[in-house]
mmCIF file of C-alpha atoms in Angstrom:
data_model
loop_
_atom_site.group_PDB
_atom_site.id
_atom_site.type_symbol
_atom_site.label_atom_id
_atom_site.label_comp_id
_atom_site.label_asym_id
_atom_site.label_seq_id
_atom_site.Cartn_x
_atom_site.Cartn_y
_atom_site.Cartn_z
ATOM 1 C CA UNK A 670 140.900 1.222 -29.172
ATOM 2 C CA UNK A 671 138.050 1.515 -26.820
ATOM 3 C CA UNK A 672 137.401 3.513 -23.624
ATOM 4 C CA UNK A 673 137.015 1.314 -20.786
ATOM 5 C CA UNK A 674 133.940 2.192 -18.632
ATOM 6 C CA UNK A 675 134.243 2.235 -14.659
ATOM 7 C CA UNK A 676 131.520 2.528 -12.662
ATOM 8 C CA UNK A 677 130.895 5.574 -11.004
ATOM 9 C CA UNK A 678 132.310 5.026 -7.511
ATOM 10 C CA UNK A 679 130.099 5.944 -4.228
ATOM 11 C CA UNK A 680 130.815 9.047 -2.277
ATOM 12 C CA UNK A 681 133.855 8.310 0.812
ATOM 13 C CA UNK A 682 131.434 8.365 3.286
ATOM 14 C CA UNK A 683 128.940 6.387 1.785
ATOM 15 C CA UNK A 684 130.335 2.398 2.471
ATOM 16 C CA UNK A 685 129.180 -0.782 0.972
ATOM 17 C CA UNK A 686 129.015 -1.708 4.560
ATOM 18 C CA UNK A 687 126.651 1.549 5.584
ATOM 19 C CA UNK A 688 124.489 1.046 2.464
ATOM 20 C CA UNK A 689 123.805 -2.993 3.577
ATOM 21 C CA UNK A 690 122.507 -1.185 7.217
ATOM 22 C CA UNK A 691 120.071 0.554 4.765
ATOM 23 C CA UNK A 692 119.007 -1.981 3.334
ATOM 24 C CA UNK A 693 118.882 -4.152 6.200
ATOM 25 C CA UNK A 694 116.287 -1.942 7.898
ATOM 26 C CA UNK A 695 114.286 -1.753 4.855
ATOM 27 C CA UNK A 696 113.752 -5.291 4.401
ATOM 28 C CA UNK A 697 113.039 -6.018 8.329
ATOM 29 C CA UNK A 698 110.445 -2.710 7.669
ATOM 30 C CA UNK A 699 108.713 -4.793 4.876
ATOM 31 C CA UNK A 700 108.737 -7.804 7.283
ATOM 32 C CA UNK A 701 107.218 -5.795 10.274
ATOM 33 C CA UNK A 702 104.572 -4.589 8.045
ATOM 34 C CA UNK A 703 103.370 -8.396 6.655
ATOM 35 C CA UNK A 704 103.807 -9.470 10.044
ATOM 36 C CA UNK A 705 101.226 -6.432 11.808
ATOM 37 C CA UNK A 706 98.987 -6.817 8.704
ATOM 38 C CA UNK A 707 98.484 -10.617 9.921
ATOM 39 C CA UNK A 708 99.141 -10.358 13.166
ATOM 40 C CA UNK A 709 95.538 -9.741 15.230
ATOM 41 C CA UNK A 710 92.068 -11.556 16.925
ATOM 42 C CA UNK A 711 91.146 -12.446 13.789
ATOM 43 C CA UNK A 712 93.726 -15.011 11.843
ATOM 44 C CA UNK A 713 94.183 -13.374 8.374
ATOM 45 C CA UNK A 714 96.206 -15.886 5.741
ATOM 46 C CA UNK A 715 99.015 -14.703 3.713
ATOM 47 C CA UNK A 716 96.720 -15.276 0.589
ATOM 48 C CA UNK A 717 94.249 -12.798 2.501
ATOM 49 C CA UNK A 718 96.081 -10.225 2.484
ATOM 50 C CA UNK A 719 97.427 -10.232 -0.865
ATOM 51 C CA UNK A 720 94.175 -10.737 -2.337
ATOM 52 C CA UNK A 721 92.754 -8.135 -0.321
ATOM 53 C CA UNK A 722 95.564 -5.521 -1.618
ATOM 54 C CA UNK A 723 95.331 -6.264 -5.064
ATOM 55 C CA UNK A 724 91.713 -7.342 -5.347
ATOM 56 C CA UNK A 725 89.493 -5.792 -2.484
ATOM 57 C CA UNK A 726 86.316 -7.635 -1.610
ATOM 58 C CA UNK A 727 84.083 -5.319 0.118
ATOM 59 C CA UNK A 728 82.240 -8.330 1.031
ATOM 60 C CA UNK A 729 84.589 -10.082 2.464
ATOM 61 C CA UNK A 730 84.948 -10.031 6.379
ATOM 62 C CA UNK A 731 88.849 -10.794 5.961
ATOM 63 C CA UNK A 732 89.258 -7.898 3.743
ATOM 64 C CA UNK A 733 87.354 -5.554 5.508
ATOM 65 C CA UNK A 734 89.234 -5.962 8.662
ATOM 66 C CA UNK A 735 92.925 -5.695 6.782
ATOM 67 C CA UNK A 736 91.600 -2.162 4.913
ATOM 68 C CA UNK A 737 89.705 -0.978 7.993
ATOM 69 C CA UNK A 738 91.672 -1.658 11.106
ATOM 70 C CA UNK A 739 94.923 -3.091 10.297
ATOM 71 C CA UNK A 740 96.246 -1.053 7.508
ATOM 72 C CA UNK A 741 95.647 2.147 8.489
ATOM 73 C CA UNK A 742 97.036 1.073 12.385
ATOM 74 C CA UNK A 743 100.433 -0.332 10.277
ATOM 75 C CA UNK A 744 100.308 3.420 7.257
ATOM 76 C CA UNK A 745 99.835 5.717 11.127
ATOM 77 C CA UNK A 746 102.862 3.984 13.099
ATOM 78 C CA UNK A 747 105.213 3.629 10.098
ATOM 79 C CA UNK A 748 104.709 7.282 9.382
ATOM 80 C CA UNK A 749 104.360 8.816 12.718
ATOM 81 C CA UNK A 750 108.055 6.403 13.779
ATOM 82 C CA UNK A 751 110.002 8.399 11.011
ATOM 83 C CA UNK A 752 108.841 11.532 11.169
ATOM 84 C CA UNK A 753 109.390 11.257 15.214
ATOM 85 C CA UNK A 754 112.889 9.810 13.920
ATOM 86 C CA UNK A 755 114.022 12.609 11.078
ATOM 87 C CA UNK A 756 112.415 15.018 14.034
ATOM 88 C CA UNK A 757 114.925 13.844 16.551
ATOM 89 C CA UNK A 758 117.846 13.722 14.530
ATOM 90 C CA UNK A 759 116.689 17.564 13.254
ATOM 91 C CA UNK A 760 116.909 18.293 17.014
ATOM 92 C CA UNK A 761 119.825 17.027 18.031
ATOM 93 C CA UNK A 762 121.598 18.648 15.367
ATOM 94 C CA UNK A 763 120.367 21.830 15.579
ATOM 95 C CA UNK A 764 121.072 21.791 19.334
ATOM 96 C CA UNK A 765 124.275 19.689 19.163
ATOM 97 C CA UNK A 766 123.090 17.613 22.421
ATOM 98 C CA UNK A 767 122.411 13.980 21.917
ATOM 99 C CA UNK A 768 119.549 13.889 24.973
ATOM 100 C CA UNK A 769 117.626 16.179 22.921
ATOM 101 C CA UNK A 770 114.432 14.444 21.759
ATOM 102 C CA UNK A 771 110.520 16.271 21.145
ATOM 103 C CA UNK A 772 109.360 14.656 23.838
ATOM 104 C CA UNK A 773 111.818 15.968 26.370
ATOM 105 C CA UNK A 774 111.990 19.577 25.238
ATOM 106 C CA UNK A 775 108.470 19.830 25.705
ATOM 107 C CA UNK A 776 107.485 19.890 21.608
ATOM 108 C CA UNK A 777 105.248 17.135 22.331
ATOM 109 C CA UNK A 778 103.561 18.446 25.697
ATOM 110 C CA UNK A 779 102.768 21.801 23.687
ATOM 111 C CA UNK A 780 101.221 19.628 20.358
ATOM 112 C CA UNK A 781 99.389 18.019 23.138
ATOM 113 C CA UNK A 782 97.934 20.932 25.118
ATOM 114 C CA UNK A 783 97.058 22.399 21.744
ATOM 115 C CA UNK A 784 94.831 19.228 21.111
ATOM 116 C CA UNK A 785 93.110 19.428 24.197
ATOM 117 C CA UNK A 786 92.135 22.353 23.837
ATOM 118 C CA UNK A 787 90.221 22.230 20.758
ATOM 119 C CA UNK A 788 88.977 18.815 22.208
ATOM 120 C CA UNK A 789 87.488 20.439 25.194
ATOM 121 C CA UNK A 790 86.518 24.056 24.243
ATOM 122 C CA UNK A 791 85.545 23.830 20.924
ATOM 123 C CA UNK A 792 84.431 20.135 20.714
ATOM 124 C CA UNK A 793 86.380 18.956 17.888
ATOM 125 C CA UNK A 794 87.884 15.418 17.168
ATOM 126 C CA UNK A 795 88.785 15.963 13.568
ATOM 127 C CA UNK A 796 92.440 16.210 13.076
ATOM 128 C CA UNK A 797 91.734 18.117 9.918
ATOM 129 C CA UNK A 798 90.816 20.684 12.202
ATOM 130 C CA UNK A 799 92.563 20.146 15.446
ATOM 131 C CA UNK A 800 96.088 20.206 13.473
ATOM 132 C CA UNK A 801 96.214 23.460 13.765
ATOM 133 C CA UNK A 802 95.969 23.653 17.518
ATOM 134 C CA UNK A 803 98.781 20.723 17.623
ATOM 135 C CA UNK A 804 101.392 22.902 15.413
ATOM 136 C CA UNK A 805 100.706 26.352 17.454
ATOM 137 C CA UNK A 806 101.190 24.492 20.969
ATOM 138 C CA UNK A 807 104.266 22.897 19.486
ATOM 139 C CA UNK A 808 105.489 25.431 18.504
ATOM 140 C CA UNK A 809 104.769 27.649 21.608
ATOM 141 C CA UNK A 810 106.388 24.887 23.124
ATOM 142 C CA UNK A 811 109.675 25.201 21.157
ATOM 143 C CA UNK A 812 109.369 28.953 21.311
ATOM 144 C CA UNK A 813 109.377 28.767 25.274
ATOM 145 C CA UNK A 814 112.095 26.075 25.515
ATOM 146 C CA UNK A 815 114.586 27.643 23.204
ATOM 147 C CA UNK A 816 114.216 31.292 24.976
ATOM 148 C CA UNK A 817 114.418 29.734 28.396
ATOM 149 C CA UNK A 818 117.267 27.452 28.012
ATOM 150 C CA UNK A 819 119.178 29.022 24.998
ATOM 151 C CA UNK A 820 120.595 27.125 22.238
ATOM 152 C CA UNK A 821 124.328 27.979 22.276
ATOM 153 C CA UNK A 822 126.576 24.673 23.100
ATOM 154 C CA UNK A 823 127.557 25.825 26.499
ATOM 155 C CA UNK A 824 123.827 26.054 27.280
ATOM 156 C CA UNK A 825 122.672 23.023 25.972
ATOM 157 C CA UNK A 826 122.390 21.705 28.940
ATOM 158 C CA UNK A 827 119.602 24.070 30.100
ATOM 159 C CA UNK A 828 117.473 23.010 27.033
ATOM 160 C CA UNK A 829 117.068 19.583 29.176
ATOM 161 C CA UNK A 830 115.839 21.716 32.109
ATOM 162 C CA UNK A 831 114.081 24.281 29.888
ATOM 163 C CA UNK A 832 112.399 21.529 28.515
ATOM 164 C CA UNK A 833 111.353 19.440 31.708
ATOM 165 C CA UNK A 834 109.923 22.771 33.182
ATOM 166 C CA UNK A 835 107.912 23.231 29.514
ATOM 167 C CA UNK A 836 106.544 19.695 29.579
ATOM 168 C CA UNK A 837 105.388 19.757 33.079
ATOM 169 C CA UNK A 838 103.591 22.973 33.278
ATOM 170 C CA UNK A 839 101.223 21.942 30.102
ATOM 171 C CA UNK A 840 100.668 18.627 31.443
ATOM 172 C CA UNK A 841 99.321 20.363 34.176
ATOM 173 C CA UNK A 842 97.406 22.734 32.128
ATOM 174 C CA UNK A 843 95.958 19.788 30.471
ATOM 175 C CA UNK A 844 94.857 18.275 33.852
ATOM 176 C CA UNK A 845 93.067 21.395 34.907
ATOM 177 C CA UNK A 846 91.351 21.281 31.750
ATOM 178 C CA UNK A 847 90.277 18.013 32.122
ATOM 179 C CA UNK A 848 88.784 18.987 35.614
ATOM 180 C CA UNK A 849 86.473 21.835 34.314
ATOM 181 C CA UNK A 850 85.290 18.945 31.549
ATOM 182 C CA UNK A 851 85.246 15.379 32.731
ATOM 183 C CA UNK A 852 83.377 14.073 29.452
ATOM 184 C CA UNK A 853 86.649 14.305 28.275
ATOM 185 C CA UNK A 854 88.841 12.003 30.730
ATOM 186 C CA UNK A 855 88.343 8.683 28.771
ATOM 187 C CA UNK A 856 89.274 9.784 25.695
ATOM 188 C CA UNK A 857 92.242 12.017 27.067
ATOM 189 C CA UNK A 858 93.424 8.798 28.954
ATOM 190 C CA UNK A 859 93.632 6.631 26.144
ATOM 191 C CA UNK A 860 94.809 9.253 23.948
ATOM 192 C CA UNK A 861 97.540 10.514 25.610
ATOM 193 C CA UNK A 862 99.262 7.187 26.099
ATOM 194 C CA UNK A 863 100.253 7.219 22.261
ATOM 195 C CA UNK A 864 98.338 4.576 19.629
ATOM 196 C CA UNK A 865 97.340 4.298 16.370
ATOM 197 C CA UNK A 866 93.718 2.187 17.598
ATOM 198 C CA UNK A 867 91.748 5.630 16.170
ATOM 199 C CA UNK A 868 93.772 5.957 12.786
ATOM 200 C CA UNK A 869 92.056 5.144 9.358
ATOM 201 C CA UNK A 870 93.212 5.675 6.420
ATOM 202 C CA UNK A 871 90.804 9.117 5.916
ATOM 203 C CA UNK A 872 93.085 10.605 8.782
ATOM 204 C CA UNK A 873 96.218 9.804 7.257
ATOM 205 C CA UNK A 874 95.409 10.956 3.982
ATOM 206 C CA UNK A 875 94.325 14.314 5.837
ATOM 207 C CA UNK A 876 97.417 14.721 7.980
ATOM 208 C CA UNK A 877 99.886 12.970 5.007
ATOM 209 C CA UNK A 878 100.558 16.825 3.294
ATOM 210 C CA UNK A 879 101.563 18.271 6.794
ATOM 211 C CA UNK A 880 104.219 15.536 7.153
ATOM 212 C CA UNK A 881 105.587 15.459 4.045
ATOM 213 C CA UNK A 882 105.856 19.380 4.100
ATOM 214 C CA UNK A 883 107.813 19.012 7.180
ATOM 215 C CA UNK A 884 110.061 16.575 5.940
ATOM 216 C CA UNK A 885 111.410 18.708 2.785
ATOM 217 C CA UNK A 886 111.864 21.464 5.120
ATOM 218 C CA UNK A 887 113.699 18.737 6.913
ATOM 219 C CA UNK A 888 115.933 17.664 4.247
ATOM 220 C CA UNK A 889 115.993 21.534 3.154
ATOM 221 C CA UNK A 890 117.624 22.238 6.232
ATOM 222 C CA UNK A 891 119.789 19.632 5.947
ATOM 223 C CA UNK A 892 122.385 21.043 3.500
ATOM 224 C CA UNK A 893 123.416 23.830 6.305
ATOM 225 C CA UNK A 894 122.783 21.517 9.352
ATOM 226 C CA UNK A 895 126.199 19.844 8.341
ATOM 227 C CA UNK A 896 127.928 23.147 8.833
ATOM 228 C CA UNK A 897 126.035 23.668 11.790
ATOM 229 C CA UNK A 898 127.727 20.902 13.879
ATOM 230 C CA UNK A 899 131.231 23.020 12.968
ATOM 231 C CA UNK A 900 130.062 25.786 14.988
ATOM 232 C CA UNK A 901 127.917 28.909 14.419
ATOM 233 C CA UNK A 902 130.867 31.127 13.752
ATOM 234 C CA UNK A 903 132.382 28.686 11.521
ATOM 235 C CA UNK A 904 128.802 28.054 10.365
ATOM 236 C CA UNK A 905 128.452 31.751 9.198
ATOM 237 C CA UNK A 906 131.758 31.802 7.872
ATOM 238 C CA UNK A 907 130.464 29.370 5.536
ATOM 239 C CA UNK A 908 127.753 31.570 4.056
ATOM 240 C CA UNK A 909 125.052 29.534 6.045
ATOM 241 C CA UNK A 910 122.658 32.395 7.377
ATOM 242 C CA UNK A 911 122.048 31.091 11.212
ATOM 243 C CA UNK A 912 119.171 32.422 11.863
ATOM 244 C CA UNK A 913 117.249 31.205 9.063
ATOM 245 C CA UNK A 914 118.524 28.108 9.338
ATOM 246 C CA UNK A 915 117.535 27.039 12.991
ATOM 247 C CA UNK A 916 113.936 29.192 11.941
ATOM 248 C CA UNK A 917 113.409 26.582 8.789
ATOM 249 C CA UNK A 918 114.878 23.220 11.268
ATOM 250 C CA UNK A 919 112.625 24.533 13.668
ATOM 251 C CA UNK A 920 109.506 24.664 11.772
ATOM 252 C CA UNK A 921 110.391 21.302 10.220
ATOM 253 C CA UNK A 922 110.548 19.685 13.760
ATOM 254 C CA UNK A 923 107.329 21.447 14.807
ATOM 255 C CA UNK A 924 105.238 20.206 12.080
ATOM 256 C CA UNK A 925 106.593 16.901 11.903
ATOM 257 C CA UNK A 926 105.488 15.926 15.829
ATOM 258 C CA UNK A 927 102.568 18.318 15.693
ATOM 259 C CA UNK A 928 101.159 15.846 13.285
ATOM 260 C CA UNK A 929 102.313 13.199 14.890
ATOM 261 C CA UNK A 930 100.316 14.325 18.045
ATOM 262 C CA UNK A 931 97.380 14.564 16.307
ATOM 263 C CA UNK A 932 97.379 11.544 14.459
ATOM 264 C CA UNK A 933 98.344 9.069 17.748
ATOM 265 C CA UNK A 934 98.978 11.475 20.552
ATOM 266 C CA UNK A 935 102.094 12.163 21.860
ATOM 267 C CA UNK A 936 104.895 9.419 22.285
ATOM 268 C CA UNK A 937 108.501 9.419 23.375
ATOM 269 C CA UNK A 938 111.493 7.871 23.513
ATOM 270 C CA UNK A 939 111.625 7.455 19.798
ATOM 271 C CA UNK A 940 113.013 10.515 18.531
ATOM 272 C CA UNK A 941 115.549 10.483 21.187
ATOM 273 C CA UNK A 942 116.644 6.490 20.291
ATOM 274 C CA UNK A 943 116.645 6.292 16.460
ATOM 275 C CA UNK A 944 119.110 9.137 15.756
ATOM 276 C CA UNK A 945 121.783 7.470 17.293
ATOM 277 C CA UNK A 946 120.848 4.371 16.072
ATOM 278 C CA UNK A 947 121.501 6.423 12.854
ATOM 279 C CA UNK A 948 125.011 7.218 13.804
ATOM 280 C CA UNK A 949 125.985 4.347 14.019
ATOM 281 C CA UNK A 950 125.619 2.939 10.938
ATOM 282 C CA UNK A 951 124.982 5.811 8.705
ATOM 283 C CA UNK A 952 127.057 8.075 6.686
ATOM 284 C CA UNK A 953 127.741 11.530 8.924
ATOM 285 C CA UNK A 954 125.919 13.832 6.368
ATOM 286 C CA UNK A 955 122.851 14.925 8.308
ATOM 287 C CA UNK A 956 120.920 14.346 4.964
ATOM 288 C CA UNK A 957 121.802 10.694 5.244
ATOM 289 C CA UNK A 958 121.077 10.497 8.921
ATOM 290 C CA UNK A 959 117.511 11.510 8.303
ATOM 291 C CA UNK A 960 116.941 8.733 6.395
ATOM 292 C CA UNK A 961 118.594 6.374 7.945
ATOM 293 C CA UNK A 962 116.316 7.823 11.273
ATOM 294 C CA UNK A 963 113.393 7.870 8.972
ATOM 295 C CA UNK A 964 113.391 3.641 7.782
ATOM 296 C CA UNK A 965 114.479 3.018 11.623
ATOM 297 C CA UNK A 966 111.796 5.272 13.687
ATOM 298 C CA UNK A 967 109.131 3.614 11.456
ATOM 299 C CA UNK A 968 110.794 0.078 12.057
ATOM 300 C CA UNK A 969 111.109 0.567 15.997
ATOM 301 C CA UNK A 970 107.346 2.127 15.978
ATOM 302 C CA UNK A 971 105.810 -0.720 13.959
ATOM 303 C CA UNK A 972 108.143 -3.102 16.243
ATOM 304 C CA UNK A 973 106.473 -1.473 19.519
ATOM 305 C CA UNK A 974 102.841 -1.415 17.978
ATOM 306 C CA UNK A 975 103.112 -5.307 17.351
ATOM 307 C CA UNK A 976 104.577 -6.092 21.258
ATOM 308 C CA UNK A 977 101.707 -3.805 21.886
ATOM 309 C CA UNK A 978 98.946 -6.183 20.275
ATOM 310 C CA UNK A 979 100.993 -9.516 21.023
ATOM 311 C CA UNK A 980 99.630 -11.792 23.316
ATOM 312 C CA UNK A 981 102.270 -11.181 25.831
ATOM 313 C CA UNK A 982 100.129 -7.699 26.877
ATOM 314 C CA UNK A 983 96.384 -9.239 25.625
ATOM 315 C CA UNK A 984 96.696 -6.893 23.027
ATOM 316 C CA UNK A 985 95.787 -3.880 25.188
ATOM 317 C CA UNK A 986 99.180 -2.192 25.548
ATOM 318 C CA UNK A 987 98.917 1.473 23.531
ATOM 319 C CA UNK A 988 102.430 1.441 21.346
ATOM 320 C CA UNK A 989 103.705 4.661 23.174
ATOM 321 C CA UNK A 990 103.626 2.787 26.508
ATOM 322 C CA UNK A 991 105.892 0.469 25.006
ATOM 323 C CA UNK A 992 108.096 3.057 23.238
ATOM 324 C CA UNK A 993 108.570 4.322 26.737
ATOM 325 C CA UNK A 994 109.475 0.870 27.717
ATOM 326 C CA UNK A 995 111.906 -0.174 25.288
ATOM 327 C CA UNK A 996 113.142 4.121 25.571
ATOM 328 C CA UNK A 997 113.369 4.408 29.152
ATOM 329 C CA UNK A 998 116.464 1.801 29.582
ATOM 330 C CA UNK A 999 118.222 3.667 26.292
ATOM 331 C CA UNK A 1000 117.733 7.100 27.908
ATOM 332 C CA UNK A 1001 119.678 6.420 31.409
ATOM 333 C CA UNK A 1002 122.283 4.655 29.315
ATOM 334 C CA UNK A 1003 122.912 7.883 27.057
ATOM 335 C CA UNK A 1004 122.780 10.313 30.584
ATOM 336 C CA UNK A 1005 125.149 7.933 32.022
ATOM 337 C CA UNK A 1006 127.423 8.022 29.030
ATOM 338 C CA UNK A 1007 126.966 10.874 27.593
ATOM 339 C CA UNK A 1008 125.290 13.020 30.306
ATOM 340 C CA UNK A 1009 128.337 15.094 31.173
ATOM 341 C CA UNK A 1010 129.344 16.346 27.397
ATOM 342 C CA UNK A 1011 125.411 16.555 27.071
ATOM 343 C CA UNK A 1012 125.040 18.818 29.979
#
């Protein structure tokens, strides 16, 4: 008589149905990345471009442009999309509001200030160095943000406000700076609009540790997070040490769009969007919703970097003008439907 062998069925809240989502967003990510590897001035052939990633031709103009300009552009917006995504969904759950997003609680706005002003006082342009600037003025940010608008659920609200206030007094800062040194304007303008035209492949393999550092303390954080959303007393009756906990989410969400900021400059809208594009189809573990926000931030990024370059904008539109474009509409939607509970 022999044992018969079942397979080993999936956890309850892990479907067929969510797992075909998953899957669903990785094979439109693959698609989105052939499709901005091809797409560009210069017509590259499918053949191209798998020649030029298994054999590379130094020689060869149609490699040279796939290695140099359109790879890295594709490696910077895939990675700076989910780690804006896991950083969002790390927000909103340590928070418990659904409008909270890096960009509107000032995270970004503090990378940002950070970056100038290593740009303008010191001179530097290498994000190897700059980085560092980028995590302390996030973090300042957060800092600020969190001890002016509190964190408990009945003030969540005030984090929206706390945030707002954040964002628009280093904006400022950042224009005053950029009256004492003018030299600086042109690259400040382009920068700050959010694109990946200044990535290569040197800059994201110096700013690649810092990410994935922040997403482990991401995922890290993720086993208590789930507690979290029960409530802090509940939370604690757990065993989950509070404190610590929003410390290590905190640091996660700092590093992740610190980097981000200094690898394309700050952008919106996505770390607000793809969490609860998450929700929707993913399992409610927080774990799962970070990856779930990770594949879809680095979808909807490379999706905005190619309307960016299409021929509908000339190919001049910076990808975090058209984050904000495709986020804008999304963001009065969630106020409008969620705005009360939020605030």
């Amino acid at each position: 008589m022999t044992a018969e062998v079942t397979p080993r069925a999936l956890p309850r809240h892990i479907t067929p149905h969510r797992l075909i989502w998953l899957a669903a967003g990785l094979f439109l990510l693959v698609m989105s990345v052939l499709l901005a590897l091809r797409m560009g001035a210069r017509p590259v052939s499918w053949g191209d471009i798998w020649q030029s990633l298994v054999a590379y031709d130094p020689d060869s103009p149609d490699h040279i442009v796939i290695w140099q300009i359109r790879l890295p552009r594709v490696v910077g917006a895939l990675l700076c999309g989910g780690s804006l995504g896991v950083a969002g969904t790390m927000m909103q759950a340590l928070t418990r509001n659904p409008l909270a997003d890096p960009g509107l609680l000032g995270v970004n706005a503090g990378a940002a200030l950070g970056v100038m002003l290593c740009t303008i006082a010191l001179g530097i342009t290498d994000p190897a160095q700059f980085i560092w600037a980028a995590l302390g003025g996030a973090a300042l940010a957060s800092g600020l943000v969190f001890t002016l608008g509190g964190n408990a659920p009945s003030r969540t609200g005030r984090l929206i406000l706390a945030g707002a206030a954040v964002s628009a007094l280093f904006y400022a800062l950042i224009r005053g700076l950029l009256l004492v040194s003018r030299s600086s304007l042109e690259v400040y303008r382009v920068w700050v609009l959010g694109g990946f035209d200044n990535v290569s492949l040197d800059m994201v393999s110096t700013l690649l540790p810092f990410l994935i550092v922040g997403l482990l303390l991401a995922f890290v954080a993720g086993f208590s997070l789930n507690a979290l959303q029960l409530g802090e007393s509940t939370a604690q009756g757990l065993g989950v040490r509070v404190g610590l906990l929003q410390l290590l989410t905190g640091a996660a969400i700092v590093i992740l769009c610190g980097t981000t900021v200094a690898m394309a400059g700050p952008i919106a809208f996505i770390g607000l969007i793809v969490p609860h594009l998450a929700r929707a189809t993913a399992p409610a573990d927080i774990r799962w919703l970070s990856l779930y926000s990770a594949v879809y931030g680095a979808l909807l990024m490379g999706l905005a970097d190619i309307l960016a370059r299409s021929a509908l904008f000339s190919g001049h539109m910076q990808a975090g003008v058209m984050s904000a474009i495709l986020g804008g509409p999304v963001l009065i939607w969630l106020v409008r439907s969620k705005g009360v509970r939020a605030l």
